[in-house]
Amino acid sequence: MPFTFHSHSGQFCRHAKGTLENVVKAAIAKNMLVLGLTEHVPRSRTQDLYPEESDLTTNDLHTAFHAYVDEARRLRSQYGSQIHILIGAETEYITHDTLDELKRLRKKYDLDFLVGSLHHVNGMPMDFSPELYEQIVEHCSGSRSEMFRRYFDEQLVLLQELQPEIVGHFDLIRIFHPYSAGVEDPLLQDDIRNLALRNIDYAISYGAIFEINTRAWKKGLRDAYPQRDLLQEILARGGRITLSDDSHGEHDVCMHYDRALAYLREMGVKQLHYLRKTAEGAVQVRVLDNATEHEFWAANGFS
């Protein structure tokens, strides 16, 4: 699609590659119309640093985020005639203090939008590695079902407190679930499914847009996030959909958008929503009708 609202660069994210400018240049080369920049918000507790950040301090993360916003503004000024750039951030929710800090951060930097993502359960990172994922299971008394329950409960708090414009990888909790080993999907259980549906209903109630996040295919899942069972529920409830590549460098820009086109068609998605900033500074939601017929697909050899 001619937009993404979820992106990272190696310049400001240790598990990504390349510079933020190269991400912008790659998006321009792909004929994208809108690029949402969303480096991770900084974390403020030493225990929340990832193993790849062992040489950093939390002050370093805050300094890097400040530098990110400065660079993003420079790039918007330099390349704004070629692509519409929005400057945002991807959220964290580790403790309630995290959310309070995030509200202050958004106001301080006057961010255009937020991608509301949950990467932790019980304060532990779930998407960094299968090993850390399994540690969360252990902390939930060995119950994968309980881990899923806590994920959706914590996700609801994040949605209520921040009301992010974009809901990021809605069912990320599935990332390392051992489907290949035949372990039952906890979302087949009525109580857990109802928690997910509750969150969908709440996000729709305040006007959120759910991203179809193509990075799930890189992780070996059947579908993009959200998986088709939940995407069907979002669509049936009139939820608004956009498309994101969750790129982690220039080579990830439009990653798996060929599969995304087939997925959109299979799921009957004909209308996508996207954000644009007006000359007056207001961020508006716009609609792209007949989305799967847009010239973007053929121009990139995806159709």
Coordinates of C-alpha atoms in Angstrom, one line a residue:
M1 CA 0.0 0.0 0.0
P2 CA 1.2 3.5 -0.5
F3 CA 1.7 4.0 3.3
T4 CA 3.1 2.5 6.5
F5 CA 2.5 3.7 10.0
H6 CA 5.1 1.6 11.8
S7 CA 8.8 1.8 11.1
H8 CA 12.2 1.7 12.8
S9 CA 15.9 2.3 11.9
G10 CA 19.2 1.0 13.2
Q11 CA 20.2 4.6 13.9
F12 CA 17.8 4.6 16.9
C13 CA 16.9 1.0 17.5
R14 CA 19.5 -1.7 18.3
H15 CA 17.6 -4.5 16.6
A16 CA 17.1 -2.6 13.4
K17 CA 19.5 -1.7 10.6
G18 CA 20.6 1.4 8.7
T19 CA 19.8 5.1 9.0
L20 CA 16.4 6.8 9.3
E21 CA 17.2 8.7 6.1
N22 CA 17.7 5.5 4.2
V23 CA 14.3 4.3 5.3
V24 CA 12.8 7.5 4.0
K25 CA 14.6 7.2 0.7
A26 CA 13.5 3.6 0.4
A27 CA 9.9 4.6 0.9
I28 CA 10.2 7.3 -1.8
A29 CA 11.7 4.8 -4.2
K30 CA 8.7 2.5 -3.5
N31 CA 6.3 5.3 -4.5
M32 CA 4.8 5.5 -1.0
L33 CA 2.5 8.4 -0.3
V34 CA 2.7 8.5 3.5
L35 CA 5.4 7.3 5.9
G36 CA 4.8 7.2 9.6
L37 CA 8.1 7.2 11.6
T38 CA 7.7 5.4 14.9
E39 CA 10.9 4.7 16.8
H40 CA 10.4 3.1 20.2
V41 CA 9.7 5.4 23.2
P42 CA 12.6 5.4 25.8
R43 CA 12.4 3.2 28.9
S44 CA 13.3 4.7 32.2
R45 CA 14.2 1.6 34.4
T46 CA 17.6 -0.1 34.1
Q47 CA 15.9 -3.5 34.4
D48 CA 13.9 -2.9 31.3
L49 CA 16.9 -2.6 29.0
Y50 CA 17.2 -5.4 26.5
P51 CA 20.2 -7.7 26.3
E52 CA 21.3 -5.8 23.2
E53 CA 21.4 -2.6 25.2
S54 CA 23.7 -3.8 27.9
D55 CA 26.2 -1.0 27.2
L56 CA 23.5 1.7 27.4
T57 CA 21.8 3.6 30.2
T58 CA 18.3 4.8 30.3
N59 CA 19.6 8.3 29.8
D60 CA 21.1 7.1 26.6
L61 CA 17.6 6.0 25.4
H62 CA 16.1 9.4 26.2
T63 CA 19.0 11.2 24.4
A64 CA 18.5 8.9 21.4
F65 CA 14.8 9.6 21.3
H66 CA 15.4 13.4 21.3
A67 CA 17.9 12.9 18.5
Y68 CA 15.3 10.8 16.6
V69 CA 12.7 13.6 16.7
D70 CA 15.3 16.1 15.6
E71 CA 16.3 13.9 12.7
A72 CA 12.8 13.1 11.7
R73 CA 11.9 16.8 11.6
R74 CA 15.0 17.4 9.4
L75 CA 14.0 14.6 7.0
R76 CA 10.4 15.9 6.8
S77 CA 11.7 19.3 5.8
Q78 CA 14.2 17.9 3.3
Y79 CA 11.9 15.2 1.7
G80 CA 8.5 16.6 2.4
S81 CA 7.9 17.4 -1.3
Q82 CA 8.4 13.8 -2.2
I83 CA 6.6 12.0 0.6
H84 CA 4.2 12.9 3.4
I85 CA 6.0 12.2 6.7
L86 CA 4.4 11.9 10.1
I87 CA 6.5 11.8 13.2
G88 CA 5.2 9.4 15.9
A89 CA 6.4 6.8 18.3
E90 CA 5.7 3.2 19.3
T91 CA 4.5 2.8 22.8
E92 CA 5.5 0.6 25.7
Y93 CA 3.5 -0.5 28.8
I94 CA 5.6 -2.1 31.5
T95 CA 4.3 -0.3 34.6
H96 CA 1.7 2.4 35.0
D97 CA 4.5 4.9 35.3
T98 CA 5.4 4.0 31.8
L99 CA 2.1 5.4 30.6
D100 CA 2.4 8.6 32.6
E101 CA 5.9 9.1 31.1
L102 CA 4.5 8.5 27.6
K103 CA 1.8 11.1 28.0
R104 CA 4.5 13.7 29.0
L105 CA 6.7 12.6 26.1
R106 CA 4.0 13.0 23.5
K107 CA 3.2 16.5 24.8
K108 CA 6.9 17.5 25.0
Y109 CA 7.7 16.5 21.4
D110 CA 4.2 17.3 19.9
L111 CA 4.1 13.9 18.2
D112 CA 1.7 13.4 15.4
F113 CA 0.5 10.0 16.4
L114 CA 1.2 6.9 18.5
V115 CA 1.3 3.2 17.5
G116 CA -0.2 1.6 20.6
S117 CA 1.8 -1.6 21.1
L118 CA 2.3 -3.9 24.0
H119 CA 5.6 -5.8 24.2
H120 CA 5.6 -6.9 27.8
V121 CA 3.4 -9.1 30.0
N122 CA 3.9 -8.9 33.8
G123 CA 6.7 -6.5 33.1
M124 CA 8.6 -9.0 31.0
P125 CA 9.4 -8.7 27.3
M126 CA 7.5 -11.3 25.2
D127 CA 8.6 -10.6 21.6
F128 CA 12.4 -10.5 22.1
S129 CA 13.1 -14.2 22.0
P130 CA 11.3 -17.6 22.5
E131 CA 13.3 -18.1 25.7
L132 CA 12.0 -14.9 27.3
Y133 CA 8.5 -15.7 26.0
E134 CA 8.6 -19.1 27.8
Q135 CA 9.8 -17.3 31.0
I136 CA 6.6 -15.4 31.0
V137 CA 4.7 -18.6 30.8
E138 CA 6.6 -19.9 33.8
H139 CA 5.7 -16.7 35.7
C140 CA 2.0 -17.3 34.8
S141 CA 2.2 -20.7 36.7
G142 CA 3.0 -22.5 33.5
S143 CA -0.3 -21.4 31.9
R144 CA -0.3 -20.0 28.4
S145 CA -4.0 -19.2 28.8
E146 CA -3.2 -17.0 31.8
M147 CA -0.4 -15.3 29.8
F148 CA -2.9 -14.5 27.0
R149 CA -5.4 -13.2 29.6
R150 CA -2.9 -10.8 31.1
Y151 CA -1.8 -9.6 27.7
F152 CA -5.3 -8.6 26.7
D153 CA -6.0 -7.0 30.1
E154 CA -2.8 -5.0 30.0
Q155 CA -3.5 -4.0 26.4
L156 CA -6.9 -2.6 27.4
V157 CA -5.2 -0.4 30.0
L158 CA -2.8 0.9 27.3
L159 CA -5.7 1.6 25.0
Q160 CA -7.7 3.4 27.6
E161 CA -4.9 5.5 28.9
L162 CA -3.3 6.5 25.6
Q163 CA -6.0 6.1 23.0
P164 CA -3.4 5.6 20.3
E165 CA -4.3 6.5 16.7
I166 CA -2.9 3.2 15.4
V167 CA -3.3 -0.1 17.2
G168 CA 0.0 -2.0 16.7
H169 CA 0.2 -5.7 16.0
F170 CA -3.0 -6.4 18.0
D171 CA -2.3 -10.1 18.7
L172 CA 1.5 -10.0 19.1
I173 CA 1.1 -12.4 22.0
R174 CA 0.9 -15.1 19.4
I175 CA 4.4 -14.5 18.2
F176 CA 6.1 -17.5 19.8
H177 CA 3.2 -19.6 20.7
P178 CA 4.1 -23.2 19.8
Y179 CA 1.5 -23.8 17.1
S180 CA 3.8 -26.1 15.2
A181 CA 4.0 -28.4 18.3
G182 CA 0.2 -28.8 18.2
V183 CA -0.4 -26.7 21.4
E184 CA -3.9 -25.3 21.4
D185 CA -4.4 -21.6 20.6
P186 CA -5.6 -20.0 23.8
L187 CA -7.7 -17.7 21.7
L188 CA -10.0 -20.6 21.0
Q189 CA -11.1 -20.4 24.6
D190 CA -14.3 -18.3 24.9
D191 CA -13.1 -16.2 27.9
I192 CA -9.9 -15.2 26.2
R193 CA -11.5 -14.5 22.9
N194 CA -14.0 -12.3 24.7
L195 CA -11.2 -10.3 26.2
A196 CA -9.8 -9.7 22.7
L197 CA -13.2 -8.7 21.4
R198 CA -13.6 -6.4 24.3
N199 CA -10.4 -4.6 23.3
I200 CA -11.5 -4.4 19.7
D201 CA -14.8 -2.9 20.7
Y202 CA -13.1 -0.3 22.9
A203 CA -10.5 0.7 20.2
I204 CA -13.3 1.1 17.6
S205 CA -15.3 3.2 20.1
Y206 CA -12.7 6.0 20.2
G207 CA -11.9 5.8 16.5
A208 CA -8.6 3.8 16.4
I209 CA -7.2 2.3 13.2
F210 CA -5.9 -1.3 13.4
E211 CA -2.8 -2.0 11.4
I212 CA -2.4 -5.1 9.3
N213 CA 1.3 -5.7 10.2
T214 CA 3.2 -7.7 7.7
R215 CA 6.1 -8.5 10.0
A216 CA 4.2 -11.5 11.3
W217 CA 5.1 -13.3 8.1
K218 CA 8.8 -12.8 8.9
K219 CA 8.1 -14.5 12.2
G220 CA 6.6 -17.5 10.5
L221 CA 2.9 -16.9 11.4
R222 CA 0.2 -17.8 8.9
D223 CA -1.2 -14.3 8.5
A224 CA -0.2 -10.8 9.2
Y225 CA -1.1 -9.4 12.6
P226 CA -3.9 -9.6 13.5
Q227 CA -4.5 -13.2 12.4
R228 CA -7.6 -13.8 10.3
D229 CA -9.9 -14.8 13.1
L230 CA -9.5 -11.4 14.8
L231 CA -9.3 -9.5 11.6
Q232 CA -12.7 -10.9 10.6
E233 CA -14.1 -9.7 13.9
I234 CA -12.6 -6.2 13.4
L235 CA -14.1 -6.0 9.9
A236 CA -17.5 -7.3 11.1
R237 CA -17.6 -4.6 13.7
G238 CA -16.8 -1.8 11.3
G239 CA -13.3 -1.3 12.5
R240 CA -10.9 0.8 10.4
I241 CA -7.9 -0.9 8.8
T242 CA -4.5 0.4 7.6
L243 CA -1.3 -1.3 6.5
S244 CA 2.2 -1.3 8.1
D245 CA 5.4 -3.1 7.3
D246 CA 6.9 -2.6 10.8
S247 CA 10.2 -2.1 8.9
H248 CA 13.4 -2.4 10.8
G249 CA 15.6 -0.8 8.2
E250 CA 15.5 0.3 4.5
H251 CA 15.4 -3.3 3.2
D252 CA 12.2 -4.0 5.2
V253 CA 10.2 -1.2 3.6
C254 CA 7.1 -2.7 2.0
M255 CA 8.3 -6.1 3.3
H256 CA 5.7 -8.8 2.3
Y257 CA 3.4 -6.3 0.7
D258 CA 3.0 -8.8 -2.1
R259 CA 1.5 -11.2 0.5
A260 CA -0.5 -8.3 2.0
L261 CA -2.2 -7.7 -1.3
A262 CA -3.3 -11.3 -1.5
Y263 CA -4.4 -11.2 2.1
L264 CA -6.5 -8.0 1.7
R265 CA -8.2 -9.6 -1.3
E266 CA -8.8 -12.9 0.5
M267 CA -10.3 -11.1 3.5
G268 CA -12.4 -8.8 1.4
V269 CA -10.8 -5.6 2.5
K270 CA -11.4 -2.9 -0.1
Q271 CA -11.1 0.2 2.0
L272 CA -8.0 1.3 4.0
H273 CA -7.6 4.3 6.3
Y274 CA -4.5 6.5 6.7
L275 CA -3.3 9.6 8.5
R276 CA -2.3 12.9 7.0
K277 CA -1.3 16.2 8.6
T278 CA -3.0 19.3 7.3
A279 CA -1.2 22.6 6.7
E280 CA -2.7 23.8 10.0
G281 CA -1.1 20.9 11.9
A282 CA -4.2 18.7 12.5
V283 CA -3.8 15.0 11.9
Q284 CA -6.8 13.7 10.0
V285 CA -8.0 10.2 9.0
R286 CA -8.6 9.7 5.3
V287 CA -10.0 6.8 3.3
L288 CA -8.6 5.0 0.4
D289 CA -11.3 3.2 -1.5
N290 CA -10.7 0.3 -3.9
A291 CA -7.4 -0.1 -2.1
T292 CA -6.3 -3.3 -3.7
E293 CA -6.6 -1.7 -7.2
H294 CA -4.3 1.3 -6.4
E295 CA -1.5 1.8 -8.9
F296 CA 1.0 1.4 -6.1
W297 CA 0.8 -2.4 -6.3
A298 CA 1.6 -2.7 -10.0
A299 CA 4.3 -0.1 -9.8
N300 CA 6.1 -2.3 -7.3
G301 CA 5.4 -5.6 -9.1
F302 CA 3.0 -6.8 -6.4
S303 CA -0.1 -7.3 -8.5

